Amino acid sequence: MRWLQDPILDVQHLTMRFGGLVAVNDLSFQAGRGDITALIGPNGAGKTTVFNCITGFYKPSEGMVALRKPDGSHLLLERLPGYDINWKGKVARTFQNIRLFSGMTVLENLLVAQHNPLMIASGFTFLGILGIGGYRKAEKEAIEKAKYWLEKARLMHRADDPAGDLPYGDQRRLEIARAMCTDPLLLCLDEPAAGLNPRESLELNELLLSIRKDNGTSILLIEHDMSVVMQISDHVVVLDYGTKISDGAPVEVRNDPKVIAAYLGVADEEVEKVEAEIGA
Amino acid sequence: MNAPSITTAGQTQAVTRAFDLGAALKDSLKTALIMLGLSIPILAYKTDQSGADLFLTPRWGLVAIICAIVFGMRLVLHAFTASRAYRQATPSSHQATEPVHAEPSAFQHVSKFAIPFFLGVALCFPVIIYLIQGGLNESRYWVDLGILILTYVMLGWGLNIVVGLAGLLDLGYVAFYAVGAYSYALLSTTFGLSFWICLPLAGILAAFWGMILGFPVLRLRGDYLAIVTLAFGEIVRLVLINWVDLTNGGAGISSIPRATFFGIPFTAGEGGFAQTFGLEFNGMHRIIFLYYLILVLALITNFVTMRLRKLPVGRAWEALREDEIACRSLGINTTNTKLTAFAIGAMFGGFAGSFFAVRQGFVSPESFNFLESAIILAIVVLGGMGSQIGVAIAAIVLVGGPEILRNLTFLQAIFGSGFDPNEYRLLLFGAGMVAMMVWRPRGLISEREPSVILKERKAISGSLVKEGHG
Amino acid sequence: MEIFVQQLINGLTLGSIYGLIAIGYTMVFGIIGMVNFAHGDVFMLSAFIALIFFLILTTWLGISSVVLALFFVLIIAMVLTSLWGWAIERIAYRPLRGSFRLAPLISAIGVSIFLSNFVQVAQGARNKPTPPMVQDVIVLFQGESGYNVALSYKQIIIMVVTAVLLSIFWYVVQKTSLGRAQRACEQDRKMAALLGINVDRTISLTFVIGASLAAVAGTMYLLYYGVVSFNDGFVPGVKAFTAAVLGGIGSLPGAVLGGLIIGLIETFWSAYFSIEYKDVAAFSILAIVLIFMPSGILGRPEVEKV
């Protein structure tokens, strides 16, 4: 129960309304530091909306999203402007339909991710344009960091190719590498295994596990591929119709009749029946 | 192109070699009939005025000529496309096996020779013209034309930052040109400040206005952004016309102080440029000085842009053009990034504007109408968005091209002495804009050059590069 | 009070003209998502066509009834302007469909420059006054200060013609298969094509309808102001575009509503504030509307998808 003792992300009473539609309803959950937390649920359950609230693309109608830094201080993400969630909050994300800078090279994609530190090194452009200050050195370091992630995502040989030219699986890994170049504390992945074949999916698992091990980054992911969810996650939160229906370790969640009902579409009475049978 | 092998030619010959003359004639006739429909009545009858009344002059001969020309052109086009379809249907042997990136890109082709060539020509231009024309005064027209082209090159490069790099479609760029011109005009005539003080001030003022006008439009995208910037451009012009106390209205501001050679005036008398350097006085000294001045300004614009592309802010602009949402997720403050693009683009517009004022010695609102914005944008888009050398070539084509019309006096022999080819300048310009877009929608040089490389330089095909949301 | 009523009448007349032009913008934007920048110049061109045919009919063919002449002029102007609309789409926009997004806009600017200069070269740069057409007015009521509130026959004709043609047009778009095809193309062009809709023809027809309504506006403009010049396309075009956006771009009733509002704002602004800054007001409204209410009065708001 690490997510209760030392949560990195604490979502409390999150509600998101679009006009009359309640996409997320009073959702509370925690993601543990160093955990891989999976957010699952049937289509339209509101998972991506939760992500968009956490990463600042939507302002939640109600509730709070708190990030606990390693030093114990809290940061309320919903109060930050969208771009500061990455820079100040150290939360990075990927997108369901990949959003790479397709006309820029793989290396450029990774350098854009290091925009803020490089911006400071270039003296907010003023020093950089005159060629004074430590920009040259900072750029070299940024390229080194990019190389580290290229190595890890096994994209080294494609470094100078435009991102739009990469095959689908490579694009997925590049998007993760790009997010990691921002040195996040929490990495949010929106369906990272979508469209991958089983081998690529396995490779992705390895990449995610190594990110956690080597970089100490906590991961929050939305996934439909249960093999990914069950194999790598420490904690699963299940959403249906915008509300949480289950929360716990993968094994517990897998056997939760409510989850089974939500996925298989069982009527409510039957859920109660199933619950009665297993004595819940 | 290699000669097609016998087998392929044999297979495709039956399909494509046969140029169907009958169908082509029928289609050309149809096109000519449509042209006839379009000519009625706007070409067929000319309205002329006598006193208060209008009367009509029929011109059916003209309509007949134009319909015949359209008919002929359509027929030629048919013949041409038929032969091209034939060539495409019979691929040469190496074509099919060629990987996409192996062929040297247009960019690499052009940049290897063109950049030193253009730079060399630009630097020696007045000398070359002097030698060809055989005298300073005789070369006046050509040096003036050079100045005009370079002004547009500079404006194109300035707008390229906004449109080409940041992907923000700006149809009101001429407003900043106007701010620069009026800044110099007003500061120099009211406070007597010299050009060299006014130049940076004009740039700063224009950048300031770039931010003020940029701020409200930040969340707009695409065509809406274009129309709002157009509206701002027009508002600036209309205010310049109507705010008579400040700008002297439509009459403009005249007798703006001329440029000096770093303090030494280009005058005939004591202490003038010619006397100081022991030359014989000639008005062309000032023109040639202006030529080099705008050349230096344009090259500074280019240098700064190239440098910015390799700085984080430049990469952020391009990333913004590719995907704004991804930028936000990576911690890039998109508001500030867009505003810097507007401000820096506007600043160069302001520099160019104050150069315009010092060159003309006169500014009036009519120099800053929407057509100017359209020309500058056309230069950027035709050049290939983001490509510096492409923009320079496009400026030469679009600004220099219409000048050829001035010299087509032999046409008067055909169309009669009342024929002034210069009247058709904008007509052809508009038609040319359409033709260029149909021919090369992504501009002359659509490849993007990476701003940083690890091992190998590869140009990025234009089809991958996005054009931005704004 | 008298001035107010008079300006109301004038504003509604002017607004009808803007509304007719605005429909061309809104339909084209709805179906292919581009601002047809040249539409204002098509309107100007149609006014010239109307002018020339009015002269032909009255001076050469000797039709003495102005109303009859206007009727024929309207029909001919609509047909010939439609041909222009069709040809412009065919030459300048269709080859660019599905290409780079900026290309059609640049092309449209090119067409706009071409059209205004074409008319300038073909017809000369001077303002063209028409012979007096319909001069009679009805004095509605007489103010105490001697200010008469008048409704001219011109204004009646303009408002009636606009209303009748809009109803016909409304019927076409709502009730016929063409209208259905248009709405289908608006939603998803690829899917519409897969379902057997001739997308190219539908788009062409959209331009034709837009141009013919612009021709109505052009004829009415000529009737109302009695003068036209080659650069009369730009500013009315911008105002009509403002109307289209204000009403909610893509919405047909919105275009008409927007046109009326813009017409009223313009006349009241000129009457009560300053006539010099009339166009500044138009452009400012355009900017304000686009910035603060880009989905307009009757349009659907756009939601950002992440």
CSV table of N, CA and C in Angstrom, one decimal, chain B residues 119 122 146-158 161 199 290-306 348 351-352 355 388 391-392 395:
chain,number,residue,atom,x,y,z
B,119,LEU,N,25.3,36.0,-52.8
B,119,LEU,CA,26.0,36.9,-51.9
B,119,LEU,C,27.0,37.7,-52.7
B,122,ALA,N,25.2,40.1,-55.0
B,122,ALA,CA,24.7,41.2,-54.2
B,122,ALA,C,25.7,42.2,-53.8
B,146,GLY,N,17.6,47.3,-57.3
B,146,GLY,CA,18.3,46.5,-56.3
B,146,GLY,C,17.9,46.8,-54.9
B,147,ILE,N,17.8,48.1,-54.6
B,147,ILE,CA,17.4,48.5,-53.3
B,147,ILE,C,16.0,48.0,-53.0
B,148,LEU,N,15.1,48.2,-54.0
B,148,LEU,CA,13.7,47.7,-53.8
B,148,LEU,C,13.7,46.2,-53.5
B,149,ILE,N,14.4,45.5,-54.3
B,149,ILE,CA,14.4,44.0,-54.1
B,149,ILE,C,14.9,43.7,-52.8
B,150,LEU,N,16.0,44.3,-52.4
B,150,LEU,CA,16.6,44.0,-51.1
B,150,LEU,C,15.7,44.4,-49.9
B,151,THR,N,14.9,45.5,-50.1
B,151,THR,CA,13.9,45.8,-49.1
B,151,THR,C,12.9,44.7,-48.9
B,152,TYR,N,12.5,44.1,-50.0
B,152,TYR,CA,11.5,43.1,-49.9
B,152,TYR,C,12.1,41.8,-49.4
B,153,VAL,N,13.4,41.6,-49.7
B,153,VAL,CA,14.1,40.4,-49.2
B,153,VAL,C,14.1,40.5,-47.7
B,154,MET,N,14.5,41.7,-47.2
B,154,MET,CA,14.5,41.9,-45.8
B,154,MET,C,13.1,41.7,-45.1
B,155,LEU,N,12.1,42.3,-45.7
B,155,LEU,CA,10.8,42.1,-45.2
B,155,LEU,C,10.4,40.7,-45.2
B,156,GLY,N,10.7,40.0,-46.3
B,156,GLY,CA,10.4,38.6,-46.4
B,156,GLY,C,11.0,37.8,-45.3
B,157,TRP,N,12.3,38.1,-45.1
B,157,TRP,CA,13.0,37.4,-44.0
B,157,TRP,C,12.4,37.7,-42.6
B,158,GLY,N,12.0,38.9,-42.4
B,158,GLY,CA,11.4,39.3,-41.2
B,158,GLY,C,10.1,38.5,-41.0
B,161,ILE,N,10.1,34.8,-40.0
B,161,ILE,CA,10.2,34.3,-38.6
B,161,ILE,C,8.8,34.0,-38.1
B,199,LEU,N,17.0,54.4,-36.1
B,199,LEU,CA,16.8,53.0,-36.6
B,199,LEU,C,16.6,52.0,-35.4
B,290,LEU,N,22.9,53.8,-49.9
B,290,LEU,CA,21.6,53.2,-49.5
B,290,LEU,C,21.5,51.7,-49.9
B,291,TYR,N,22.1,51.4,-51.0
B,291,TYR,CA,22.1,50.0,-51.5
B,291,TYR,C,22.8,49.2,-50.4
B,292,TYR,N,24.0,49.6,-50.1
B,292,TYR,CA,24.8,48.8,-49.1
B,292,TYR,C,24.2,48.8,-47.8
B,293,LEU,N,23.5,49.9,-47.4
B,293,LEU,CA,22.9,50.0,-46.1
B,293,LEU,C,21.8,48.9,-46.0
B,294,ILE,N,20.9,48.8,-47.1
B,294,ILE,CA,19.9,47.8,-47.0
B,294,ILE,C,20.4,46.4,-47.1
B,295,LEU,N,21.5,46.3,-47.9
B,295,LEU,CA,22.2,45.0,-48.0
B,295,LEU,C,22.6,44.5,-46.6
B,296,VAL,N,23.3,45.4,-45.9
B,296,VAL,CA,23.8,45.1,-44.5
B,296,VAL,C,22.6,44.8,-43.6
B,297,LEU,N,21.5,45.6,-43.7
B,297,LEU,CA,20.4,45.3,-42.8
B,297,LEU,C,19.8,44.0,-43.1
B,298,ALA,N,19.7,43.7,-44.4
B,298,ALA,CA,19.1,42.4,-44.8
B,298,ALA,C,19.9,41.2,-44.3
B,299,LEU,N,21.3,41.4,-44.5
B,299,LEU,CA,22.2,40.3,-44.0
B,299,LEU,C,22.1,40.2,-42.5
B,300,ILE,N,22.0,41.3,-41.8
B,300,ILE,CA,21.8,41.1,-40.3
B,300,ILE,C,20.5,40.3,-40.0
B,301,THR,N,19.5,40.7,-40.7
B,301,THR,CA,18.2,39.9,-40.5
B,301,THR,C,18.4,38.4,-40.7
B,302,ASN,N,19.1,38.1,-41.8
B,302,ASN,CA,19.4,36.7,-42.1
B,302,ASN,C,20.2,36.1,-41.1
B,303,PHE,N,21.3,36.8,-40.7
B,303,PHE,CA,22.2,36.2,-39.7
B,303,PHE,C,21.5,36.0,-38.4
B,304,VAL,N,20.7,36.9,-37.9
B,304,VAL,CA,20.0,36.8,-36.7
B,304,VAL,C,19.0,35.6,-36.8
B,305,THR,N,18.3,35.5,-37.9
B,305,THR,CA,17.4,34.4,-38.0
B,305,THR,C,18.0,33.1,-38.0
B,306,MET,N,19.2,32.9,-38.7
B,306,MET,CA,19.9,31.7,-38.8
B,306,MET,C,20.3,31.3,-37.3
B,348,PHE,N,12.2,43.6,-37.3
B,348,PHE,CA,12.8,43.7,-38.6
B,348,PHE,C,12.0,44.5,-39.6
B,351,PHE,N,12.8,48.1,-38.8
B,351,PHE,CA,14.0,48.5,-39.4
B,351,PHE,C,13.8,48.8,-40.9
B,352,ALA,N,13.2,47.9,-41.6
B,352,ALA,CA,13.0,48.0,-43.0
B,352,ALA,C,12.1,49.3,-43.3
B,355,PHE,N,14.2,52.4,-43.0
B,355,PHE,CA,15.0,52.5,-44.2
B,355,PHE,C,14.2,53.0,-45.3
B,388,GLN,N,15.4,30.5,-46.0
B,388,GLN,CA,15.9,31.8,-46.2
B,388,GLN,C,16.3,32.1,-47.7
B,391,VAL,N,13.2,32.5,-49.9
B,391,VAL,CA,12.6,33.8,-49.7
B,391,VAL,C,13.3,34.8,-50.6
B,392,ALA,N,14.7,34.8,-50.6
B,392,ALA,CA,15.4,35.7,-51.4
B,392,ALA,C,15.1,35.5,-52.9
B,395,ALA,N,11.7,36.9,-53.7
B,395,ALA,CA,11.6,38.3,-53.7
B,395,ALA,C,12.1,38.9,-55.0
